[in-house]
JSON list of C-alpha atoms and ligand atoms in Angstrom, two decimals:
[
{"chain": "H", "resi": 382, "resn": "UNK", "atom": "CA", "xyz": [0.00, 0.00, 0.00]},
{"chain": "H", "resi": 383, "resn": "UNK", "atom": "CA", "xyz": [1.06, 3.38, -0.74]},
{"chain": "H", "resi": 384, "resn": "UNK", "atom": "CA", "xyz": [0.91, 5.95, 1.63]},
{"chain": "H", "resi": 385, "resn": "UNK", "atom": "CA", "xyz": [0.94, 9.04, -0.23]},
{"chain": "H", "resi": 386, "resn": "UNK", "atom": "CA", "xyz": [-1.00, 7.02, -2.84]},
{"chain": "H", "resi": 387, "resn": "UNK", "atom": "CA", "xyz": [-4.35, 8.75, -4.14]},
{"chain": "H", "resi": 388, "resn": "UNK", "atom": "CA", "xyz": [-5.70, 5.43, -5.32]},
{"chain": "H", "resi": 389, "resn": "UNK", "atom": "CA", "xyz": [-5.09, 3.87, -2.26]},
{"chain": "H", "resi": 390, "resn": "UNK", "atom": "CA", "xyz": [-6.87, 6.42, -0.32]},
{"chain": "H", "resi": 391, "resn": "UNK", "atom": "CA", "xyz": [-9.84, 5.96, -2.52]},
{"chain": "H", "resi": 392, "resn": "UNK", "atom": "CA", "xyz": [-9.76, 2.46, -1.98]},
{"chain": "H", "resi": 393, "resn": "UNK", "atom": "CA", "xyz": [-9.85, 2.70, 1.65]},
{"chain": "H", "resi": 394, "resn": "UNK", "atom": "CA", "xyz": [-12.50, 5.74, 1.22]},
{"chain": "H", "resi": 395, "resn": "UNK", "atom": "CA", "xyz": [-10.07, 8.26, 2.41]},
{"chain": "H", "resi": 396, "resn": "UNK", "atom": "CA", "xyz": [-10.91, 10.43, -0.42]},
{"chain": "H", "resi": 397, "resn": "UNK", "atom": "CA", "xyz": [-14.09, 10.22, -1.80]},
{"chain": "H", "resi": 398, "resn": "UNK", "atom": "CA", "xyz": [-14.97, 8.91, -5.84]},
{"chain": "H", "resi": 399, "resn": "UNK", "atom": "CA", "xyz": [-17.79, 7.89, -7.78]},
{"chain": "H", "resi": 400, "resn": "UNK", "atom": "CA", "xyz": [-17.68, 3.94, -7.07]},
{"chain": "H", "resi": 401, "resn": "UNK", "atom": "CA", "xyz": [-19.63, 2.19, -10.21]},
{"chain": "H", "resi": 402, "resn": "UNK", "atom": "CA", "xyz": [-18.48, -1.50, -9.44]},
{"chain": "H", "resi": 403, "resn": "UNK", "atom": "CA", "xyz": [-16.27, -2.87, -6.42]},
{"chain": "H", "resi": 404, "resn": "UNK", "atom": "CA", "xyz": [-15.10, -6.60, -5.69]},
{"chain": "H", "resi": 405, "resn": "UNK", "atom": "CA", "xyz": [-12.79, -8.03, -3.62]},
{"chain": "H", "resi": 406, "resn": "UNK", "atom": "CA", "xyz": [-9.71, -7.63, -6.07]},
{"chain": "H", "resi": 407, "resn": "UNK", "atom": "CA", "xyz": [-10.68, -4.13, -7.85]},
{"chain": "H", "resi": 408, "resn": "UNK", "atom": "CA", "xyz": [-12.58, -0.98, -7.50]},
{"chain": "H", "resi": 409, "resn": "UNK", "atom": "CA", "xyz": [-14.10, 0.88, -10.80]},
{"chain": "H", "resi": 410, "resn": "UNK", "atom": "CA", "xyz": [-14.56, 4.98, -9.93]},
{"chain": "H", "resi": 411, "resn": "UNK", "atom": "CA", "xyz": [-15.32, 7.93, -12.64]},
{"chain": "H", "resi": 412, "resn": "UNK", "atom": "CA", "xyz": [-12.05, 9.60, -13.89]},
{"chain": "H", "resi": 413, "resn": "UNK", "atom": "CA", "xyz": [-12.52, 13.35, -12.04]},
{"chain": "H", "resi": 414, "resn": "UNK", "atom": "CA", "xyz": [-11.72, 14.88, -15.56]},
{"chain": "H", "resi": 415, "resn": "UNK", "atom": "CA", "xyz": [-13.71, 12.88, -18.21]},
{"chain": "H", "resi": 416, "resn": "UNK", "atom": "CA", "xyz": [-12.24, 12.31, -21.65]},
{"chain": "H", "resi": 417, "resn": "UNK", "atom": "CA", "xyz": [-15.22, 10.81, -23.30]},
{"chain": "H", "resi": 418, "resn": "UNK", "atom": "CA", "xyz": [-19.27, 10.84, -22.17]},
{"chain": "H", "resi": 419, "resn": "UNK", "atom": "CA", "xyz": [-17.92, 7.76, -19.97]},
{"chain": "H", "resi": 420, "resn": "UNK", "atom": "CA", "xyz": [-14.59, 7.71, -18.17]},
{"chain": "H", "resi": 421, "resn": "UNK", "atom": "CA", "xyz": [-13.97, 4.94, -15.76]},
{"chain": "H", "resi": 422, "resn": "UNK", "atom": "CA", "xyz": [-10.88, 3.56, -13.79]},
{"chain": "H", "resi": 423, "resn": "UNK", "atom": "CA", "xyz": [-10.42, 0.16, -13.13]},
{"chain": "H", "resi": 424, "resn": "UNK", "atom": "CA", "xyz": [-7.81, -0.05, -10.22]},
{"chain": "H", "resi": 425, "resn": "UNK", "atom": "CA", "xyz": [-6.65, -3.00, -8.34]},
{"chain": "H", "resi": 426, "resn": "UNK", "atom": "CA", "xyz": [-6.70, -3.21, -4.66]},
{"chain": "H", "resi": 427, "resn": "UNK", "atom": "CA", "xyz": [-2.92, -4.41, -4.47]},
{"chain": "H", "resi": 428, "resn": "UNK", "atom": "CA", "xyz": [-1.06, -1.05, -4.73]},
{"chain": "H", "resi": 429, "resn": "UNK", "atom": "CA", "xyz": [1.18, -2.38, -8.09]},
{"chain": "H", "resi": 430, "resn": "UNK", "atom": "CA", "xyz": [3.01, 1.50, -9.27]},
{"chain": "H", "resi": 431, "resn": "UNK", "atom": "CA", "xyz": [2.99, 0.59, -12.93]},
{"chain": "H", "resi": 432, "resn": "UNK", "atom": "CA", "xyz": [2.99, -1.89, -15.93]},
{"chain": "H", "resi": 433, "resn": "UNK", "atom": "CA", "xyz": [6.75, -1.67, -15.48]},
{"chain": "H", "resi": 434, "resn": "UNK", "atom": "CA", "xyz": [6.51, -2.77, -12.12]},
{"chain": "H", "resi": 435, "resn": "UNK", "atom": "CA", "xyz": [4.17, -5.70, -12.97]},
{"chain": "H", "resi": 436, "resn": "UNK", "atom": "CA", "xyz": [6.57, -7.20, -15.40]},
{"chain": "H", "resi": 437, "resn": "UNK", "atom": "CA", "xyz": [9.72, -6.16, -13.95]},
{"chain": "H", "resi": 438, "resn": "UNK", "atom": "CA", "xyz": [12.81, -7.58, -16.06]},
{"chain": "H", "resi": 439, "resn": "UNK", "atom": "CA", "xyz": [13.72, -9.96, -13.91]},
{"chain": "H", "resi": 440, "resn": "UNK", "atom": "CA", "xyz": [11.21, -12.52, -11.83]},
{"chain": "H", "resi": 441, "resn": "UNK", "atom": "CA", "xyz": [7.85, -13.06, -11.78]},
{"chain": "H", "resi": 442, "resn": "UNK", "atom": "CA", "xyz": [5.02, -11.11, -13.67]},
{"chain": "H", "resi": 443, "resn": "UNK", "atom": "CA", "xyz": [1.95, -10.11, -12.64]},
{"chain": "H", "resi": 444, "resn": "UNK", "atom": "CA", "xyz": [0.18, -12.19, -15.48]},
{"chain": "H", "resi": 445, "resn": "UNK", "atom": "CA", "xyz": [-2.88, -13.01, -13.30]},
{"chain": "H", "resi": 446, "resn": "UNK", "atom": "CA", "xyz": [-3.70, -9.50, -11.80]},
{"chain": "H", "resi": 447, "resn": "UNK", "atom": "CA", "xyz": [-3.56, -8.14, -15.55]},
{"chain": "H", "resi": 448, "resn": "UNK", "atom": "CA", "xyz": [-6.03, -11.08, -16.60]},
{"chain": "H", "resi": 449, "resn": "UNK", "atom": "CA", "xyz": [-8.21, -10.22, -14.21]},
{"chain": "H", "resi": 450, "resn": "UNK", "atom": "CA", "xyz": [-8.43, -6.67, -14.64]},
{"chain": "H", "resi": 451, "resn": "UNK", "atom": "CA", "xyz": [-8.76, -7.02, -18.18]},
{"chain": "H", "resi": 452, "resn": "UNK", "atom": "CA", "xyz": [-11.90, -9.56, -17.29]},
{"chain": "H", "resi": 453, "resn": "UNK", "atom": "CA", "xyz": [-13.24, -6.71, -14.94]},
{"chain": "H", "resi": 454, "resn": "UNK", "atom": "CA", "xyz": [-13.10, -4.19, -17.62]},
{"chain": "H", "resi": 455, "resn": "UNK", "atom": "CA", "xyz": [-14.77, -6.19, -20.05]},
{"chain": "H", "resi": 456, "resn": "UNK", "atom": "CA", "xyz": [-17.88, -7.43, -17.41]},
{"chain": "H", "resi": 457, "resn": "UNK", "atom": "CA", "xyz": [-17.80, -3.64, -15.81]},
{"chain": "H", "resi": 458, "resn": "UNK", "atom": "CA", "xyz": [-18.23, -2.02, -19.82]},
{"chain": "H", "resi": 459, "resn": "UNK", "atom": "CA", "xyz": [-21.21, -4.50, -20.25]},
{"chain": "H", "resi": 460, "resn": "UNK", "atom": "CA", "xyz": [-23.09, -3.21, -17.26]},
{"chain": "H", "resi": 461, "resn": "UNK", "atom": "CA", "xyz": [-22.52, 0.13, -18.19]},
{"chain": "H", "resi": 462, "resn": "UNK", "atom": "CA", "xyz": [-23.44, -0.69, -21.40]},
{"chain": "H", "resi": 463, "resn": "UNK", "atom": "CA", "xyz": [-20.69, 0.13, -23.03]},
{"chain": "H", "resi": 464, "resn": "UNK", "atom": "CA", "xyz": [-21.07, -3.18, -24.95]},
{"chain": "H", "resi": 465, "resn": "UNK", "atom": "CA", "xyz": [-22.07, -4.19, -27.54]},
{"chain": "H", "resi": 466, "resn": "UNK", "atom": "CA", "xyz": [-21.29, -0.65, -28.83]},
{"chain": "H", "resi": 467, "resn": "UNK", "atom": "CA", "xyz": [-17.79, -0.70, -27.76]},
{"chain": "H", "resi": 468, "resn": "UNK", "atom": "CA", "xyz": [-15.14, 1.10, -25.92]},
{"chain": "H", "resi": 469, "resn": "UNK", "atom": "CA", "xyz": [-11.46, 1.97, -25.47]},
{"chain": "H", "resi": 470, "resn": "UNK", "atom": "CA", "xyz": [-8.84, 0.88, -22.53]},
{"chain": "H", "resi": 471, "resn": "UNK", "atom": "CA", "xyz": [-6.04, 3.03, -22.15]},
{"chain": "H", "resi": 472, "resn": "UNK", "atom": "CA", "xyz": [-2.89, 2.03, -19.84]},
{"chain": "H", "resi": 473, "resn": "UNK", "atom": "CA", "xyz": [-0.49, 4.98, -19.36]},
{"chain": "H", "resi": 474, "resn": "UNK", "atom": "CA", "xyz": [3.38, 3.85, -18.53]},
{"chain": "H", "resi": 475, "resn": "UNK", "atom": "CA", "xyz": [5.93, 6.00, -16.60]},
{"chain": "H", "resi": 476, "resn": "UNK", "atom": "CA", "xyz": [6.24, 9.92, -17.60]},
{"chain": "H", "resi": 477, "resn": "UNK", "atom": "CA", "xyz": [6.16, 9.73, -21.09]},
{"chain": "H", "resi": 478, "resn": "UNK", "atom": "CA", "xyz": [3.65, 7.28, -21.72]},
{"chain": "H", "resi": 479, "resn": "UNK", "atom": "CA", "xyz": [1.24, 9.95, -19.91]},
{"chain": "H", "resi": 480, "resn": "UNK", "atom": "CA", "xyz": [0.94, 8.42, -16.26]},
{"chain": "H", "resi": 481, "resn": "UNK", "atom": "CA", "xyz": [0.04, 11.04, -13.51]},
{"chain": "H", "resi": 482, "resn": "UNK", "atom": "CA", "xyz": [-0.85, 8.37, -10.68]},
{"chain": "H", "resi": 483, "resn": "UNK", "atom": "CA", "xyz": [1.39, 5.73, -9.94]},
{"chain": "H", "resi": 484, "resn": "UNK", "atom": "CA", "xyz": [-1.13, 2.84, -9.22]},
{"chain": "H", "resi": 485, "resn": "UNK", "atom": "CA", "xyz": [-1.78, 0.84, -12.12]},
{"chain": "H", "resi": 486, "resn": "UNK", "atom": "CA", "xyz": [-5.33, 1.42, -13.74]},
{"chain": "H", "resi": 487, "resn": "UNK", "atom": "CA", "xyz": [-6.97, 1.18, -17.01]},
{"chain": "H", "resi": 488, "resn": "UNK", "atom": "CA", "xyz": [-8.83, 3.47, -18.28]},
{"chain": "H", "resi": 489, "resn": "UNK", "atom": "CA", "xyz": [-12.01, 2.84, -19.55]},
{"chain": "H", "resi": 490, "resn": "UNK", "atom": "CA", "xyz": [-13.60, 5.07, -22.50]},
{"chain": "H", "resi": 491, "resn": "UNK", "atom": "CA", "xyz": [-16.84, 4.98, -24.30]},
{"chain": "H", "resi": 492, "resn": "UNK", "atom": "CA", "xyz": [-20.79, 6.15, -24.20]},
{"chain": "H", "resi": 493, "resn": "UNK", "atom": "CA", "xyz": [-19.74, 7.68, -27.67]},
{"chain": "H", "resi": 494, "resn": "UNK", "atom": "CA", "xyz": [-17.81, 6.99, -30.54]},
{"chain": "H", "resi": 495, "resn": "UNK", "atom": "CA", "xyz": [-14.25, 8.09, -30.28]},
{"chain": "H", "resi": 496, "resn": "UNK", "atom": "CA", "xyz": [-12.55, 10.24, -32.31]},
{"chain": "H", "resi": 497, "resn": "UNK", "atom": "CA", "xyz": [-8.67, 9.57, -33.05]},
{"chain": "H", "resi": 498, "resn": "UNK", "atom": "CA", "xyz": [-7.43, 5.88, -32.82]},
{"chain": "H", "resi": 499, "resn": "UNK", "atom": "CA", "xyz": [-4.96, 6.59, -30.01]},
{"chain": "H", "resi": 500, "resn": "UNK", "atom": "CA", "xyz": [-5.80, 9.75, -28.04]},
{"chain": "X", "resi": 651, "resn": "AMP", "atom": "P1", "xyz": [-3.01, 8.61, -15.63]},
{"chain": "X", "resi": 651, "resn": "AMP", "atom": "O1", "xyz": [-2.66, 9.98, -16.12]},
{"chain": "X", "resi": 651, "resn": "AMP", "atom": "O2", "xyz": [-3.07, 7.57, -16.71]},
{"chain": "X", "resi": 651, "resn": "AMP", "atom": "O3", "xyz": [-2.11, 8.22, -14.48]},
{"chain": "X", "resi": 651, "resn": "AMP", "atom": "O4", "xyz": [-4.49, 8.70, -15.09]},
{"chain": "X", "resi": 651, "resn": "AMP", "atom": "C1", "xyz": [-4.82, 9.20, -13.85]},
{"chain": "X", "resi": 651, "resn": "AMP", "atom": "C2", "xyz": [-6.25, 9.62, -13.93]},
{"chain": "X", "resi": 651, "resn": "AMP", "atom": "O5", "xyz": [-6.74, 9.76, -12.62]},
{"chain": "X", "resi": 651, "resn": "AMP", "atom": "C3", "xyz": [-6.49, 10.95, -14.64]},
{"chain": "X", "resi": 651, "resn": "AMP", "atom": "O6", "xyz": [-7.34, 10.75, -15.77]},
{"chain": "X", "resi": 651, "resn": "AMP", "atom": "C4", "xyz": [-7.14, 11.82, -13.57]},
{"chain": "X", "resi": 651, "resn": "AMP", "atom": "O7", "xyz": [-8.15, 12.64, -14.10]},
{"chain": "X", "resi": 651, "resn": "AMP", "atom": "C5", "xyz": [-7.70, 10.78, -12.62]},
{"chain": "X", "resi": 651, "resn": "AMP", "atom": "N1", "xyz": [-7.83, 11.21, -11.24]},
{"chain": "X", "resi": 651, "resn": "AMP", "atom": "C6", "xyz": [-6.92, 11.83, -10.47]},
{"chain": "X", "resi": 651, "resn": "AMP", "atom": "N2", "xyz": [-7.40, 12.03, -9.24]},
{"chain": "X", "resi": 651, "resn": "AMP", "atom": "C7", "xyz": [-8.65, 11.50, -9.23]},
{"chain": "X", "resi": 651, "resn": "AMP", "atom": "C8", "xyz": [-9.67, 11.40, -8.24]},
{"chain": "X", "resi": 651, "resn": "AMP", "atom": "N3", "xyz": [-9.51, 11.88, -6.99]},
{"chain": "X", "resi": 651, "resn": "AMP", "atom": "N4", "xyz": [-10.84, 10.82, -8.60]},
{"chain": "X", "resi": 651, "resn": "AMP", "atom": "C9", "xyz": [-11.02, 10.34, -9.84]},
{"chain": "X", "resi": 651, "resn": "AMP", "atom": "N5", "xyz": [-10.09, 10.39, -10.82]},
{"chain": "X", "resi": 651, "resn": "AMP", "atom": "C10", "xyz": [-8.93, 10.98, -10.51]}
]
């Protein structure tokens, strides 16, 4: 767990969010600064800083928490029905891959059709 970790604190309700789903591994809030008609994030409860830290070099990856966040996603975007429509997941990576909070989350983007294939 982070200390200083905003994500954290909204998982332990520290700092209040919009919860839309919660289970014992993840929590889905609304992004405070929507990018699309719907902007969720998909966070784990294990404090994990990055993608880089979930696959470090060397050791053991993090292949299961990925799987099951990507299985969240796709059940959380069908009750918001996001589905069959569609949507888009975004995972930001370190500075320059855009990543302002350093517990790993997916963003979840849809309610609309998106413009741009990557931004
Ligand atoms: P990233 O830039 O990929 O690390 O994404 C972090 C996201 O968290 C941004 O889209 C922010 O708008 C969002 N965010 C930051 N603080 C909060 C908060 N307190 N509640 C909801 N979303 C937040």
């Amino acid at each position: 767990m982070g200390h200083d970790c905003i994500f954290c604190k909204i998982i332990k309700n520290e700092i209040p969010s919009e919860r839309v789903y919660e289970d014992d591994f993840c929590i889905c809030i609304r992004d405070l600064h929507p990018q699309a008609k719907v902007h969720l994030l998909v966070i784990p409860k294990v404090h994990v800083a990055s993608l880089e830290e979930a696959f470090p070099a060397a050791g053991v990856g993090q292949e299961e928490l990925l799987g099951k966040l990507m299985k969240a996603v796709t059940a959380i975007a069908r009750k918001q029905a996001l589905l069959p429509g569609g949507f888009r997941t975004v995972i930001n990576t370190n500075h320059e891959g855009g990543q302002s909070v350093f517990h790993l989350h997916l963003h979840v983007l849809g309610g609309e059709t998106l413009r741009g294939r990557f931004a």
